[in-house]
mmCIF file of C-alpha atoms and ligand atoms in Angstrom:
data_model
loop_
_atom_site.group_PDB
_atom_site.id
_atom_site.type_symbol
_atom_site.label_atom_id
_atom_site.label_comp_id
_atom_site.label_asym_id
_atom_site.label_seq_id
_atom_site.Cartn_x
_atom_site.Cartn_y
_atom_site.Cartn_z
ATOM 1 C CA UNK A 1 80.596 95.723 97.278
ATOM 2 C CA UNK A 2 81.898 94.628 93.722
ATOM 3 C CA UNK A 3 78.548 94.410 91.451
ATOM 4 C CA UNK A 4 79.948 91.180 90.069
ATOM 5 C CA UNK A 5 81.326 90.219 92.917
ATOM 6 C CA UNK A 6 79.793 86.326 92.523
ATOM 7 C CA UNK A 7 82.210 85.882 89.688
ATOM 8 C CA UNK A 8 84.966 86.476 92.500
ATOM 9 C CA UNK A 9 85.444 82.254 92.988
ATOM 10 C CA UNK A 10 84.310 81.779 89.598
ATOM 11 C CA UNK A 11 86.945 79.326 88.387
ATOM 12 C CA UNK A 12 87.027 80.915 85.042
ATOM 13 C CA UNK A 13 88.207 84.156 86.141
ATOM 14 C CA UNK A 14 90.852 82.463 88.537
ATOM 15 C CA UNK A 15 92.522 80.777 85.657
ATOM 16 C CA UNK A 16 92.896 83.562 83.459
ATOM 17 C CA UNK A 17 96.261 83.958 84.432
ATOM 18 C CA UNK A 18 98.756 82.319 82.307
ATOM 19 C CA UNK A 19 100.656 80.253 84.106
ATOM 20 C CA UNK A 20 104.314 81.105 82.889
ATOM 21 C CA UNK A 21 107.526 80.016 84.277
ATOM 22 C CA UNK A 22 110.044 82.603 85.364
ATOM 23 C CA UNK A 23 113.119 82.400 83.433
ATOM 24 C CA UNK A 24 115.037 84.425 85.739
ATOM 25 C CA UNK A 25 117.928 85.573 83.685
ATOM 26 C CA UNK A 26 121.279 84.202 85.336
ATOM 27 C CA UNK A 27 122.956 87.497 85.222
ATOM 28 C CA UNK A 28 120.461 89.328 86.875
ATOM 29 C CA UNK A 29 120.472 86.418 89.585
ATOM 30 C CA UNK A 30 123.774 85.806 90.157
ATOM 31 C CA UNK A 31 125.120 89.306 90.086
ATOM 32 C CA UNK A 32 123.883 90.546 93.732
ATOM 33 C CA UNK A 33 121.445 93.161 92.451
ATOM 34 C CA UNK A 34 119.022 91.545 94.548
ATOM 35 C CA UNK A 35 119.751 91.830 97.582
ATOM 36 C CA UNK A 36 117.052 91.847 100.072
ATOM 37 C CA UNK A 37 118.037 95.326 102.268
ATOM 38 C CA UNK A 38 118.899 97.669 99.442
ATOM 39 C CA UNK A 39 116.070 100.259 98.976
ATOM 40 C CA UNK A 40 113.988 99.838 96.010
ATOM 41 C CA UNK A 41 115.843 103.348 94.380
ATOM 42 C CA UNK A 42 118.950 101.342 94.800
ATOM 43 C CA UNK A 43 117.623 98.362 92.908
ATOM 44 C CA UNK A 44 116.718 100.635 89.684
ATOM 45 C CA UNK A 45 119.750 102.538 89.748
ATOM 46 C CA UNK A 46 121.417 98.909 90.123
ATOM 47 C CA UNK A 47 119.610 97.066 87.606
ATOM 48 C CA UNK A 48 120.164 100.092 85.292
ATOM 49 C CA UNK A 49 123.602 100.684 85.766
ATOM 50 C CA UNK A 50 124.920 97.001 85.698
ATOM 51 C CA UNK A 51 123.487 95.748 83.020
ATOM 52 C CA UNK A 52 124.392 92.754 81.295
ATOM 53 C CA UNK A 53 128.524 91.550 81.592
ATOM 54 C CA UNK A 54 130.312 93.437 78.701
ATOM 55 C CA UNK A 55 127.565 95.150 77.582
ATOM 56 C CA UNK A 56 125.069 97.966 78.770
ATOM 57 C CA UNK A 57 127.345 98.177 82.016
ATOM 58 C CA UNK A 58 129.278 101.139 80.997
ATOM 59 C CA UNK A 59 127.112 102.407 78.298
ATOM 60 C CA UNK A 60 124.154 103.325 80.413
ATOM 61 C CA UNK A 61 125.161 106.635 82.323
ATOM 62 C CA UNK A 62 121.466 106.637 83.183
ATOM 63 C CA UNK A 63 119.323 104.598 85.978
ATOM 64 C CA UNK A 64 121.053 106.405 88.972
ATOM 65 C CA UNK A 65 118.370 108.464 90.525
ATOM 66 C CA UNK A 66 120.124 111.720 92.289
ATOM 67 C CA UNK A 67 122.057 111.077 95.193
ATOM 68 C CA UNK A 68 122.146 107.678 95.103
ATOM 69 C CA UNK A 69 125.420 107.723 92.763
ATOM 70 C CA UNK A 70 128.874 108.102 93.694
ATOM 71 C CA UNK A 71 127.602 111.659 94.122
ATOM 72 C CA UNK A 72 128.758 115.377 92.599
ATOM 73 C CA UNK A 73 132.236 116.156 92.775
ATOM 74 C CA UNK A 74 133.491 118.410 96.086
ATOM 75 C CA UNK A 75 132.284 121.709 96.100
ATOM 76 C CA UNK A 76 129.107 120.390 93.352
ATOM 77 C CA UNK A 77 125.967 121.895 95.091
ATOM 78 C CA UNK A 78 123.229 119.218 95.053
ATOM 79 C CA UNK A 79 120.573 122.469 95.627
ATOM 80 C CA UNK A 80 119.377 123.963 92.221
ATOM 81 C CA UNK A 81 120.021 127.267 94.026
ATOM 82 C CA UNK A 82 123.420 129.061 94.885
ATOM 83 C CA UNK A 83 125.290 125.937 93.406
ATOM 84 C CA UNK A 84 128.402 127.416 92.101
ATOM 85 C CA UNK A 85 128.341 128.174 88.214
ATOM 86 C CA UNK A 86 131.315 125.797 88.260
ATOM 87 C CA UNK A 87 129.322 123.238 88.609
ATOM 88 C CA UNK A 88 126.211 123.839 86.358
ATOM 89 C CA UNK A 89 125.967 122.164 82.560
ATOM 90 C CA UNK A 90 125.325 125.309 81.889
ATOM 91 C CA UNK A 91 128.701 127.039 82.056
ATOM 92 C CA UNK A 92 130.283 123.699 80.263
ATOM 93 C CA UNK A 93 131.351 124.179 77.095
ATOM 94 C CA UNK A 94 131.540 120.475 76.040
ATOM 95 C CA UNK A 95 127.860 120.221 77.022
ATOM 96 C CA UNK A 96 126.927 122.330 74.354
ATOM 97 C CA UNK A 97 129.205 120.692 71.902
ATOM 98 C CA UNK A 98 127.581 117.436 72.830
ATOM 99 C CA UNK A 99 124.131 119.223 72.457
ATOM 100 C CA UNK A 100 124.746 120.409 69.059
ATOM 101 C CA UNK A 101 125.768 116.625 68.395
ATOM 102 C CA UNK A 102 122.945 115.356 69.422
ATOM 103 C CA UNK A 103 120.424 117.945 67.863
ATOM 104 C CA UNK A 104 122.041 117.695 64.514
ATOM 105 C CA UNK A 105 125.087 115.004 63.970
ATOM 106 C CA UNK A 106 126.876 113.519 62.640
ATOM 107 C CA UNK A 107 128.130 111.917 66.427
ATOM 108 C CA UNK A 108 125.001 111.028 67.755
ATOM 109 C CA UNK A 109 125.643 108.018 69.496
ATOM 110 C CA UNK A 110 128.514 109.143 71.043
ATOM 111 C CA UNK A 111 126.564 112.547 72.410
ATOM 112 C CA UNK A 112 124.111 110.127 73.794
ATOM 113 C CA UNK A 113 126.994 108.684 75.728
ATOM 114 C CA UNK A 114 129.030 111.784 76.706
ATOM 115 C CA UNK A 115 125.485 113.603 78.014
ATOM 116 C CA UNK A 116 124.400 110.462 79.691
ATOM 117 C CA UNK A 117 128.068 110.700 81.632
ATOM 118 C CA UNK A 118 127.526 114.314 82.382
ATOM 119 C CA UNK A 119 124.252 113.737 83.911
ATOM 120 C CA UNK A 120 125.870 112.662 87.575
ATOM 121 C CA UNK A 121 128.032 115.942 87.502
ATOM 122 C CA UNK A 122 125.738 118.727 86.953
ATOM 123 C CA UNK A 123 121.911 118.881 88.000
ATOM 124 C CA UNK A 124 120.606 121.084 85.803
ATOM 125 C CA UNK A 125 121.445 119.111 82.819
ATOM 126 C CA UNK A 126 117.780 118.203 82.475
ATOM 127 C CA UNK A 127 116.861 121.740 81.835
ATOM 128 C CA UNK A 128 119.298 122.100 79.446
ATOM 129 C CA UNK A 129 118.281 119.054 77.628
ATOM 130 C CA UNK A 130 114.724 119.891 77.495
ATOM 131 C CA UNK A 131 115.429 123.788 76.592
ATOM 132 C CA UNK A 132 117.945 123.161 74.259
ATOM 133 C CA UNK A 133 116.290 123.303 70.012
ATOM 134 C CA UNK A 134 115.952 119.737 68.706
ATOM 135 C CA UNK A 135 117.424 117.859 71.276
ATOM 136 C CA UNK A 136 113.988 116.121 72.684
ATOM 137 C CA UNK A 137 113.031 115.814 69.034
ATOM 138 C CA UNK A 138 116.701 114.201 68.653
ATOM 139 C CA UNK A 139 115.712 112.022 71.312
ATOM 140 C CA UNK A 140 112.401 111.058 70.447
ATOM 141 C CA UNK A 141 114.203 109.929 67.048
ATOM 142 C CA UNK A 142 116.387 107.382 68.952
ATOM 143 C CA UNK A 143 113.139 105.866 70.398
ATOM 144 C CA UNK A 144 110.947 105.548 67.402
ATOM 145 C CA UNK A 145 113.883 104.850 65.100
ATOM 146 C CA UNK A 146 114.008 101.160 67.292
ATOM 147 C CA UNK A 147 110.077 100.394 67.070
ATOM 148 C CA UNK A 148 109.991 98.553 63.464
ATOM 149 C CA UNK A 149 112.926 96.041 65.230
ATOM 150 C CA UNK A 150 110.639 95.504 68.304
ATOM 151 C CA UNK A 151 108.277 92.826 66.152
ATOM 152 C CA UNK A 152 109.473 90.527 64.614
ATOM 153 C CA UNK A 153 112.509 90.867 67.172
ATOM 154 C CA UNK A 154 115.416 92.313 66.327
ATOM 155 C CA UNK A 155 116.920 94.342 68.347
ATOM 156 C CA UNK A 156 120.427 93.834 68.693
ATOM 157 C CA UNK A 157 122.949 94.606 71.791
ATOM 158 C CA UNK A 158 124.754 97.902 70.272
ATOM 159 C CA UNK A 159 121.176 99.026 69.077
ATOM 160 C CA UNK A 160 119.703 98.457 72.418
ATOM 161 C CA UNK A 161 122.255 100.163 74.443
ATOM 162 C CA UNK A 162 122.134 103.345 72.019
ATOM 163 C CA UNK A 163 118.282 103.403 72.989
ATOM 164 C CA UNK A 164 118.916 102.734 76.574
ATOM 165 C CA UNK A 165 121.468 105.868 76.552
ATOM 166 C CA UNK A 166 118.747 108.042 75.064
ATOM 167 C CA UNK A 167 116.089 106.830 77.608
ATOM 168 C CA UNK A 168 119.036 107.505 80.721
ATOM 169 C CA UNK A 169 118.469 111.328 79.711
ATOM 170 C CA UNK A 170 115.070 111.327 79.143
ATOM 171 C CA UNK A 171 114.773 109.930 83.172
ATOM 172 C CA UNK A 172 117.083 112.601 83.943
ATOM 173 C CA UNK A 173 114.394 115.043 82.380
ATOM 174 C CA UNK A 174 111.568 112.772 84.114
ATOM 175 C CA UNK A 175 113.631 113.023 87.566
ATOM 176 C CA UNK A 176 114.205 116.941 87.551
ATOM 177 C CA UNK A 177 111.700 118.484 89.563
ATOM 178 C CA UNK A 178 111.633 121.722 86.883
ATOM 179 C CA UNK A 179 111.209 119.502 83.746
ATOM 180 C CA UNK A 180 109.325 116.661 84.777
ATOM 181 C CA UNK A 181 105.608 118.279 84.214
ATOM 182 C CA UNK A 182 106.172 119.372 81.239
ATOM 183 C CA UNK A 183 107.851 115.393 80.243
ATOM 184 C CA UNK A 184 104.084 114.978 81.352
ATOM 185 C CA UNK A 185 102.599 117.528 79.360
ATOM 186 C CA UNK A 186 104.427 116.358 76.317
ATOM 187 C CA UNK A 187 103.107 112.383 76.980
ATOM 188 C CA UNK A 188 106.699 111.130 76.415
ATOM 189 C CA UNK A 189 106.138 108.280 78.502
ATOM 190 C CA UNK A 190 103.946 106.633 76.241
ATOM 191 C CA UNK A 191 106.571 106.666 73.899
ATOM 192 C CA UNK A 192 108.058 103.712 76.330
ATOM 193 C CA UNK A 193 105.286 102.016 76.095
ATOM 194 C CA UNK A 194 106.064 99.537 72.980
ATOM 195 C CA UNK A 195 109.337 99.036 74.929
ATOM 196 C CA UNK A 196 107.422 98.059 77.985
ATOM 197 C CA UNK A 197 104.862 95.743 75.867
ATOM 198 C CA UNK A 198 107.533 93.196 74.473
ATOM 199 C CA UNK A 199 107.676 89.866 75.147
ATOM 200 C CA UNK A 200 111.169 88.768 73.899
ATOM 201 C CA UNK A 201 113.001 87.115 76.468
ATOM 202 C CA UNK A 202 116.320 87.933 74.855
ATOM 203 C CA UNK A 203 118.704 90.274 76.573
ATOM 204 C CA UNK A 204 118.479 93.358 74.528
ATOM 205 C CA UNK A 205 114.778 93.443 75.216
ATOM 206 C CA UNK A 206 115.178 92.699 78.703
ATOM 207 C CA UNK A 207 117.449 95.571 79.506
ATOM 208 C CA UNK A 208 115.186 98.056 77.158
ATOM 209 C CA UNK A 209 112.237 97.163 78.956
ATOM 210 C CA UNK A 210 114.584 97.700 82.595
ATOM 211 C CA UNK A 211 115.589 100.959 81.103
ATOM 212 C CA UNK A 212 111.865 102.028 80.710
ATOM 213 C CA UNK A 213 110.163 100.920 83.642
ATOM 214 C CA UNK A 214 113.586 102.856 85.213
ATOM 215 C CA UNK A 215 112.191 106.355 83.649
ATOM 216 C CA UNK A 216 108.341 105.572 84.719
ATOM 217 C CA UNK A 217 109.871 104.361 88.253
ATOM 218 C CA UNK A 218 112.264 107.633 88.131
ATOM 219 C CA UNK A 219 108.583 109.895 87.716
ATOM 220 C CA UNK A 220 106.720 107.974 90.182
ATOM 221 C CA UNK A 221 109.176 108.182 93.163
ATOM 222 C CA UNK A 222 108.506 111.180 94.402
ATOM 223 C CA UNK A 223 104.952 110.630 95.343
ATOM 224 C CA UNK A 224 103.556 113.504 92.904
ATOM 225 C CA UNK A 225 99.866 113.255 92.395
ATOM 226 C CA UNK A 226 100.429 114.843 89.085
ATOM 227 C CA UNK A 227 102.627 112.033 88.339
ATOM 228 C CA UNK A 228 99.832 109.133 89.564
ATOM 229 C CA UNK A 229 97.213 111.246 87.815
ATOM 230 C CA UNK A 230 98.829 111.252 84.163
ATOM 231 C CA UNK A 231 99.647 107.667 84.615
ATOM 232 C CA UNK A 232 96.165 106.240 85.128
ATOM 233 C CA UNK A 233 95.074 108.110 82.069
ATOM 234 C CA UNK A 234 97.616 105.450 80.095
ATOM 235 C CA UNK A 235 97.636 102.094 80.149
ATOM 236 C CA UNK A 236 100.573 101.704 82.265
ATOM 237 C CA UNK A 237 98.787 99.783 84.782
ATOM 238 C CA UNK A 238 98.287 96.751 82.596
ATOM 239 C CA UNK A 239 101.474 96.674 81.260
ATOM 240 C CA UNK A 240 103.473 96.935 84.601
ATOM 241 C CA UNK A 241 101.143 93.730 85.558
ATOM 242 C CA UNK A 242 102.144 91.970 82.916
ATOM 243 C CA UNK A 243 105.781 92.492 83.429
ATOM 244 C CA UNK A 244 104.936 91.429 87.392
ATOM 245 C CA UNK A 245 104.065 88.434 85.796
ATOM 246 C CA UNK A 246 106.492 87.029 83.350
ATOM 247 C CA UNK A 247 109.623 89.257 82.776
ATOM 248 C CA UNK A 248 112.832 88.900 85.178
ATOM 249 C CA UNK A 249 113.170 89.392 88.593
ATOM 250 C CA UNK A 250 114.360 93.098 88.417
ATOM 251 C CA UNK A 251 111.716 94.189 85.751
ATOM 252 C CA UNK A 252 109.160 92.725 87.941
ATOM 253 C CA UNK A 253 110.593 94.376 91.106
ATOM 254 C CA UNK A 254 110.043 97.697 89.015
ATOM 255 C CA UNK A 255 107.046 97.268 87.992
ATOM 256 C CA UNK A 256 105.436 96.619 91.238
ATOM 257 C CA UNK A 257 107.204 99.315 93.010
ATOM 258 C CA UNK A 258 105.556 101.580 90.320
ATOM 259 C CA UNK A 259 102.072 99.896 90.680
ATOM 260 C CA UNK A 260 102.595 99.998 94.515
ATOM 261 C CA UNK A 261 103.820 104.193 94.034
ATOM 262 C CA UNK A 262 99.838 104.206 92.936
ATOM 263 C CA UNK A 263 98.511 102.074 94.524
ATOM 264 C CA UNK A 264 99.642 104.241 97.876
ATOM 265 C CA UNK A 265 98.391 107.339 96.184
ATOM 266 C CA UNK A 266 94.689 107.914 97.368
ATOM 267 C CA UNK A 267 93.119 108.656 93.523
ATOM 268 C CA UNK A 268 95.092 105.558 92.418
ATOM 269 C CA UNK A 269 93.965 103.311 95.027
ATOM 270 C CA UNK A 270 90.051 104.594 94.326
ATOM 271 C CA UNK A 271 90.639 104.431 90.864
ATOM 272 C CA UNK A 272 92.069 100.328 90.904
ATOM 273 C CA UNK A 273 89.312 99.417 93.449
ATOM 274 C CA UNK A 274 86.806 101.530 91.545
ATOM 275 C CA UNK A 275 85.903 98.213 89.175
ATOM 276 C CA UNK A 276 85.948 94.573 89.949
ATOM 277 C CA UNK A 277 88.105 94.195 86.525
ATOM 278 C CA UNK A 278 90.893 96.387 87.545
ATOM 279 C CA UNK A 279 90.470 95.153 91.342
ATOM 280 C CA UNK A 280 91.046 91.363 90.307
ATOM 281 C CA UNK A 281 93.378 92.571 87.615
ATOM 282 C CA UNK A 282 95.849 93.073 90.060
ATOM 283 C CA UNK A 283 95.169 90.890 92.698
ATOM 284 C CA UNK A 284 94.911 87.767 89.964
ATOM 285 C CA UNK A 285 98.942 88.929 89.601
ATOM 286 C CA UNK A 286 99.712 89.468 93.241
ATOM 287 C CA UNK A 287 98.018 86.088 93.738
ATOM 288 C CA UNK A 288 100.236 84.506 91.282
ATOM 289 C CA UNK A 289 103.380 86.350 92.174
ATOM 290 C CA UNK A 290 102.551 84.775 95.703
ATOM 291 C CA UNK A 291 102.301 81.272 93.839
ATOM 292 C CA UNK A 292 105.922 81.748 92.625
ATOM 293 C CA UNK A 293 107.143 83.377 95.482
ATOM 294 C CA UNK A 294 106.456 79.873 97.511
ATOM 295 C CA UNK A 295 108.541 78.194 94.894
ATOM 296 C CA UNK A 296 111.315 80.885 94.831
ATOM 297 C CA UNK A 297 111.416 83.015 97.306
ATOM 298 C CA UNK A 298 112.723 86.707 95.889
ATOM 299 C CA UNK A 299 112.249 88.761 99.939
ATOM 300 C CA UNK A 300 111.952 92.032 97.475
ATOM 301 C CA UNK A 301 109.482 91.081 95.567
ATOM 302 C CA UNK A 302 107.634 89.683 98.800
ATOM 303 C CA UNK A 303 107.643 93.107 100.250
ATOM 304 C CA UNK A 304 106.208 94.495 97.605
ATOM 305 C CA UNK A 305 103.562 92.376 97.420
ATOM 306 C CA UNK A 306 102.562 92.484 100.812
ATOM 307 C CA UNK A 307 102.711 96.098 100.696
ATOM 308 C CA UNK A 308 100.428 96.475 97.991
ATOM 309 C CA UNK A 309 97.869 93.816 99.137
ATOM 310 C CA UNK A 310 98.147 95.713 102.418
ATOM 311 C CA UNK A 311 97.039 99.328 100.744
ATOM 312 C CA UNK A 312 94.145 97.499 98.802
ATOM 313 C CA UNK A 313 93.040 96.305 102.283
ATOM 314 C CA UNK A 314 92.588 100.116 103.248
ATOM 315 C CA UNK A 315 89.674 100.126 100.033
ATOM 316 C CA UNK A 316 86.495 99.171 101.367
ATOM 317 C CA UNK A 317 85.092 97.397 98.836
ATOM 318 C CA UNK A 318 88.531 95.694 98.234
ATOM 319 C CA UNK A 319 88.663 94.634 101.574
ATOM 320 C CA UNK A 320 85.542 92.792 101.384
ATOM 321 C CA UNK A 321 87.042 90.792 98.348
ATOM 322 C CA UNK A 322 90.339 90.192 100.040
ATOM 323 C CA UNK A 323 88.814 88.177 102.883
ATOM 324 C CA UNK A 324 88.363 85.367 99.949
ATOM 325 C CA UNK A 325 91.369 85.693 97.426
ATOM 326 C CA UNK A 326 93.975 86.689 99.675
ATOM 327 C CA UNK A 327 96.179 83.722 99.100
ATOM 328 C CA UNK A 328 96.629 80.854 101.448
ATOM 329 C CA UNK A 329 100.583 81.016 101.760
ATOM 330 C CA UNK A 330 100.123 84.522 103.273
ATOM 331 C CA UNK A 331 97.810 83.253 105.543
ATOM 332 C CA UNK A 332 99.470 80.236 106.952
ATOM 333 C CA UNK A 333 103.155 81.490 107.772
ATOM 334 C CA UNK A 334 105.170 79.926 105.075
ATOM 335 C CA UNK A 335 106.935 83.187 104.264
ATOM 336 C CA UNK A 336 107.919 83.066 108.291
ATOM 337 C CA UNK A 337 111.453 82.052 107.555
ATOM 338 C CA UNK A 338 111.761 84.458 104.342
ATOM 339 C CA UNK A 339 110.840 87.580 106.621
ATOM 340 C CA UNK A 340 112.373 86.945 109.553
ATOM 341 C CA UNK A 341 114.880 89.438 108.923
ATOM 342 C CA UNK A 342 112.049 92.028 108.142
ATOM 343 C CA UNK A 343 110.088 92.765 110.937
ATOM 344 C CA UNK A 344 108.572 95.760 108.929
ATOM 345 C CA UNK A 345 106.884 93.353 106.338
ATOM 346 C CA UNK A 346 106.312 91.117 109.054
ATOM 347 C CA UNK A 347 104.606 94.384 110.842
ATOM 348 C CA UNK A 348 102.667 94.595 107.088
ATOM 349 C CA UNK A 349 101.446 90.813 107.013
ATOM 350 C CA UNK A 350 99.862 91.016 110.096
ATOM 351 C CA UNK A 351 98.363 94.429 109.579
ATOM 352 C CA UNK A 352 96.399 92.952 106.325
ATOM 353 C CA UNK A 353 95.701 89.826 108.467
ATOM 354 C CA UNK A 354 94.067 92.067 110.964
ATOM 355 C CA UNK A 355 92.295 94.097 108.239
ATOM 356 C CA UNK A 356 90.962 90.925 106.123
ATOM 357 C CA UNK A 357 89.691 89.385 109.272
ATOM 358 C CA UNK A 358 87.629 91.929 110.870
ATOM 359 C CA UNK A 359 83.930 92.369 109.829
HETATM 360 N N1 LIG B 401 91.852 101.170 80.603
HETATM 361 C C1 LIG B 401 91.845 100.076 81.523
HETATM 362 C C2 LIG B 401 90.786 100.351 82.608
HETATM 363 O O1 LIG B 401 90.494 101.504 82.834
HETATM 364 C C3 LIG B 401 93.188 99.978 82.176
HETATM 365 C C4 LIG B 401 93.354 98.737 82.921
HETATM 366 C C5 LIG B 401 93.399 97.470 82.437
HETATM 367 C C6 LIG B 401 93.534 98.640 84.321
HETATM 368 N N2 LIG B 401 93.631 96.612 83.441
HETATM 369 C C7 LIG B 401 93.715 97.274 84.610
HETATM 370 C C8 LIG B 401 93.591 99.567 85.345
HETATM 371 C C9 LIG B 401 93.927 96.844 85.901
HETATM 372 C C10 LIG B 401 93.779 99.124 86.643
HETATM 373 C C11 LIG B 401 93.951 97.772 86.929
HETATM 374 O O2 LIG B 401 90.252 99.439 83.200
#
């Protein structure tokens, strides 16, 4: 049991929350990213890809994690092994003449944009990006370069889309299973972090903060415990919460999926339940996500959020808090109509039911 756990229906900590509204973005809504079957590796690489009309649609190469593009050309090998040199950055010349670019000018934006197209052709363009003399240093340039415009905003479109191109090849160095512990070693994510921590509401921000939570999402989907374990060393907890709770639909559907990626990890799941703080820390959010679910339903985002309150039921002493704050609107069927072409989150909701109610 929680030490404090009498503040639990302390009306004080309930209302901590701000209550924001959700300006959902009308591009984002209207432009069928969220649709309700797609897998949640479809929804980044959508929400990356797409991008706003006219504007970070073509620009961002990045956001499509492997195989879910319109794949390698025939005869690419998707295998790191016995692909045929063809087919490897390695043996293409313009790669390096894009490298060079990019390590030392004068073309660097367009680099950004011809390696970020050459990133669905080859897969070993990650190694050669991170082995290659200058050209994470180039990179890291690109991101810093952007933070003095981050408060007081002013990040433009063209500004934001050059970042977003550098960040689609850092996730292709986050995504490669060869690169991505030394990304780790190096701490590059919290380079993202300032990009994950605004609060603008204006496009350019939105679709750098997409971009970000798309490399952090990118590292966390293959259920690597070195992954979980680096990121609960950072902060990223809090800041994906606070996206959960105020950013657009897509960054929020991000977000969780990266919470719930820890959440589902056992040494994430002890280490969120280990403290009342961090417990009701995230269930204050799923609680209010819930709130504004009722009010607009989003069957995604739903999912999620039964999924995660479903893994904190499996904590013991989470449980135990759960049979108070789970939220009445789970309880009481009003997402019946919302699910009722998801029998697996319907499976879920009655699962946690079952787990909340016994003694
Ligand atoms: N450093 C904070 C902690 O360890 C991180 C944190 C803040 C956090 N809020 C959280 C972690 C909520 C998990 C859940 O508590």
């Amino acid at each position: 049991m929680y030490p404090q756990r009498q503040v639990y229906n302390d009306p004080q900590v309930q209302s901590q929350l701000p209550q924001r509204g959700f300006g959902y973005p009308s591009n984002v809504v209207n432009s069928g990213l969220t649709s309700d079957t797609a897998p949640i590796q479809t929804t980044m690489a959508a929400s990356l890809s797409a991008g706003p009309p006219g504007g970070i649609a073509t620009n961002i190469p990045g956001g499509v994690p492997a195989g879910t593009s319109s794949g390698p050309p025939p005869g690419a090998s998707v295998s790191s092994g016995g692909a045929p040199n063809t087919n490897k950055a390695l043996n293409d010349e313009k790669v390096y003449a894009w490298i060079l670019e990019l390590a030392y000018g004068p073309n660097k934006e367009q680099a950004l944009l011809e390696l970020g197209k050459k990133r669905e052709l080859y897969d070993d363009l990650a190694l050669v990006l991170w082995h290659s003399f200058g050209v994470m240093t180039s990179l890291l340039e690109e991101i810093v370069a952007v933070y003095p415009l981050l408060s007081p905003p002013q990040l433009t479109t063209p500004i934001s889309n050059r970042v977003c191109n550098a960040l689609a090849l850092l996730q292709c160095v986050a995504s490669h299973p060869d690169t991505r512990n030394a990304f780790l070693n190096a701490h590059i994510p919290l380079f993202l972090y300032p990009f994950l921590n605004t609060s603008s509401k204006q496009r350019p921000f939105e679709y750098l903060k997409l971009t970000s939570l798309g490399v952090i999402g990118a590292l966390v989907k293959n259920d690597s415990p070195e992954v979980v374990s680096f990121l609960l060393t950072t902060e990223i907890i809090p800041l994906c919460l606070k996206i959960m709770e105020s950013s657009s639909e897509l960054s929020k559907t991000v977000a969780i999926f990266i919470v719930q990626k820890i959440l589902f990890d056992d040494s994430g799941l002890a280490y969120v339940c280990q403290t009342f703080e961090r417990f009701s820390a995230v269930s204050n959010v799923l609680k209010s996500m819930v709130e504004q679910l009722v009010l607009q339903p989003a069957p995604r985002l739903l999912k999620h959020v039964v999924r995660c309150y479903l893994r904190l039921s499996d904590n013991v002493d989470a449980k135990k808090a759960l049979k108070e704050c789970l939220p009445e609107p789970l309880k009481d069927g009003t997402f019946s109509s919302v699910l009722v072409n998801d029998a697996a989150t319907k499976r879920c909701l009655s699962q946690l039911l079952v787990n909340v109610s016994q003694e």
